[in-house]
Amino acid sequence: MKKNVESIFEQYPKSGRPDLIPLLQDVQESYGWLSEENVVKVSQFLDIPVSNIFGVATFYNQFRFQPVGEYHIQVCRGTACHVLGSSTVLKEIEKQIKVKAGNTTKDGVFSIEIVACIGACGLAPVISVNGEFHAKVTVESIKSIIDSYKTIEKK
Amino acid sequence: MSITIEVNNKKIEAKKDETILEVLNKNGIHVPTLCHIKGMLPDGACRMCLVEQKESGKLITSCSAKVYDGLEVLTHSPKVTEARKVIVELLLSNHPDDCLYCVRNLNCELQTLSENLNVRERRISGKKNQLKIDRSSPSIIRDPEKCILCGRCVRVCEEVMGVSAIDFVNRGNQSYIGVAFDKGLNISSCVNCGQCIVVCPTGALTEKNHFSEIIQALNDKSKQVVVQYAPAISVSLAEEFGLPIGTDMVGALNAALRKIGFNFVFDTTFAADLTIMEESAELIKRVQENKNLPIISSCCPSWVKYAEEFVPEFLDNVSSCKSPQQMMGSVIKSYFAEKSNIKKEDIYSVSLMPCTAKKFEAQREEMTTNGISDVDAVLTTRELVKFIRLYGVNMLDIEPEVADSPLGTGTSAGKLFGTSGGVAEAAIRTAYYKLTGTELLNFRIPEIRGFKNRKEAKIKIGDLELGVAVVNGLGNAKKLLDEISAGRSDIHFIEIMACPGGCIAGGGQPLNFDQEAFKKRAEALYMIDNNAFVKVSHKNPDVINLYNNYLKEPLGEKSHKLLHTNYTKRNVLK
């Protein structure tokens, strides 16, 4: 259920600087990303300059400034996945969908996010597309995984 | 309480609660710093100020560590100098190698540190971030590739100005300083004060330069190039030419500007007097009608933009007077043009200001008449020095000259505009005379002089007790305005200057943010006032002539058209 920013604010009656990160998390959870409009609203609500909020939000990987794609690909870059080659996996995904990590394709179909560890080290290297896990991915298997989502999209 | 510490094996007296750096500076021991800003809370980010704690062998930041009894430190031990050198080498590892083409060449703190620490090779090669230069602002250019992330600009913008237009973005080696959502400075809340440029150790922040347009105009036979210089300029040049700080160089400046080729040389001090005529009339009118009080000065374009963005509820309080620069620009292209039979299209009007926000002000829509800007180009004091050198004028061997008539005479009241408290003092001198028919005793209001953040005075003018407040630093202005919003009503006149200390410490001044230098410049202005024959704006003969022959009366129809304006709320990313 999507809550609007104002109703999120209602949950922070005595708000101040310490509420910034939880509030941004709530906004992102509800909207999927942090839009300029919403960040400005948060800034006015907490009386913190927009530049400060942008600084805090860009410091953490978890915050996004673009809406996620229809298929949101999370690439695990945790230790186990890293050892088993997740960096080449990531590069291959970026190559396949022609967009860098942290961004969304122009048609809005795919987006890539790097996550630290999704807790499936036994399946490394692992990626998750809209919560659906793909285990032991390789550079070769990436193409077919992406293509399978492209076909669903076309139908 | 006095304690004893040992520095480089010598005993030194120190006061409890002082930082090590303060004690070292007091005793003439130089320790390099980068992120430190004198008078502001320590940051400890750059690690340049490291000293070795003898007992433990640890390196500690002298800017943030306090002294204690029995402390022993070494300021230039091999360990310390090596650490400092590595810090500079790391800073240089992703820094552009274009010193020769950099505006801060020979005047760069990074360059000086590198030289002093004897860095002779690129030992460490780092990955350079590809970052775009932001040229969107009419006043300030940001080149993030030259930035070393010391954070001084961020702190000045937030702590002194209360604006926070910029902040650190991203993390780790991806960090840079930028505007929210990577927008341009032009749509941010930046008020163009330029204090970020003054504190920047490198060439990452500079003013937007207009040399080529001015040179083109100077070479154009069909143009009459007119120049005006702000009251603070003449006392802010000396150190750049090897003279003692604060020396008044007005005569040499007039002569130099003529040598460069300016056709007419005018003194903005004249327009400051004109501003006082209008502003004091406005003050008296508002006091008599008890309307829109307190009246707030509008001479500082950074303050005006700040008001439009952050406190629009006070816009009715802001004086409708244009700033002296713009009044002069307006009078040059009307009264002067008509009087000297020059078409206003043929006038190219340049102004020399201690300020970067004046560049912004000059291109404001409100400051143009029928599509012609009242002021065409603005140079800061720093740029003026370069311009003088570009034209090879020797300021030390030049016959002093006086400015041109009819806009070249200023009184010492107008001259005081250059320092915090000056506008208020000049306005009160004239208002006092207008209300009582006699001059203010000694012409002086010592309570509103000096470098304090906020100065207040109550002045008895007949039956009226006029409350005056003078603030500098926009963060301090906000505090005062909050008090007024909360119901404080004993203040009638407020002077607000964005830069701490006023225009003598402006964002366009030579890069030397030393309080002592500012004090000397302020003293120079007060000395000019002490020695002046005419100390009040209403006795400026050229101003009297202008009213008699052209404007008729303050706040009259013509004045209203030429010398007044109005401001509106501004929506920016803030």
Short mmCIF file of N, CA and C in Angstrom, two decimals, chain A residues 9 35 41 57-58 62-63 66 79 92 116 120 127 139:
data_model
loop_
_atom_site.label_atom_id
_atom_site.label_comp_id
_atom_site.label_asym_id
_atom_site.label_seq_id
_atom_site.Cartn_x
_atom_site.Cartn_y
_atom_site.Cartn_z
N PHE A 9 4.79 11.59 7.29
CA PHE A 9 5.18 12.63 8.25
C PHE A 9 4.38 12.52 9.55
N SER A 35 12.28 11.04 -4.85
CA SER A 35 12.17 12.05 -5.90
C SER A 35 12.60 13.40 -5.31
N LYS A 41 10.12 18.11 0.25
CA LYS A 41 9.09 18.06 1.30
C LYS A 41 9.70 17.64 2.64
N ALA A 57 21.82 11.23 1.92
CA ALA A 57 21.21 10.16 1.12
C ALA A 57 22.20 9.57 0.13
N THR A 58 23.09 10.39 -0.44
CA THR A 58 24.05 9.84 -1.40
C THR A 58 25.18 9.10 -0.69
N GLN A 62 21.81 2.59 -0.04
CA GLN A 62 20.41 2.13 -0.06
C GLN A 62 19.45 3.12 -0.72
N PHE A 63 19.85 4.39 -0.81
CA PHE A 63 18.88 5.35 -1.35
C PHE A 63 19.01 5.53 -2.86
N GLN A 66 16.24 7.45 -8.66
CA GLN A 66 15.50 7.16 -9.88
C GLN A 66 14.49 6.10 -9.53
N THR A 79 30.93 -10.88 0.30
CA THR A 79 32.24 -11.53 0.21
C THR A 79 32.22 -12.82 -0.61
N GLU A 92 28.60 -7.82 -16.75
CA GLU A 92 27.83 -8.44 -17.83
C GLU A 92 26.38 -7.93 -17.82
N ALA A 116 24.94 -5.38 -0.50
CA ALA A 116 26.14 -5.87 0.18
C ALA A 116 26.10 -7.38 0.33
N ALA A 120 22.51 -15.29 0.94
CA ALA A 120 22.35 -16.57 0.25
C ALA A 120 23.71 -17.02 -0.25
N ILE A 127 21.99 -13.36 -7.84
CA ILE A 127 21.28 -12.11 -8.10
C ILE A 127 19.80 -12.34 -7.79
N VAL A 139 28.55 -15.51 -16.37
CA VAL A 139 28.45 -14.56 -17.47
C VAL A 139 27.56 -15.14 -18.57
#
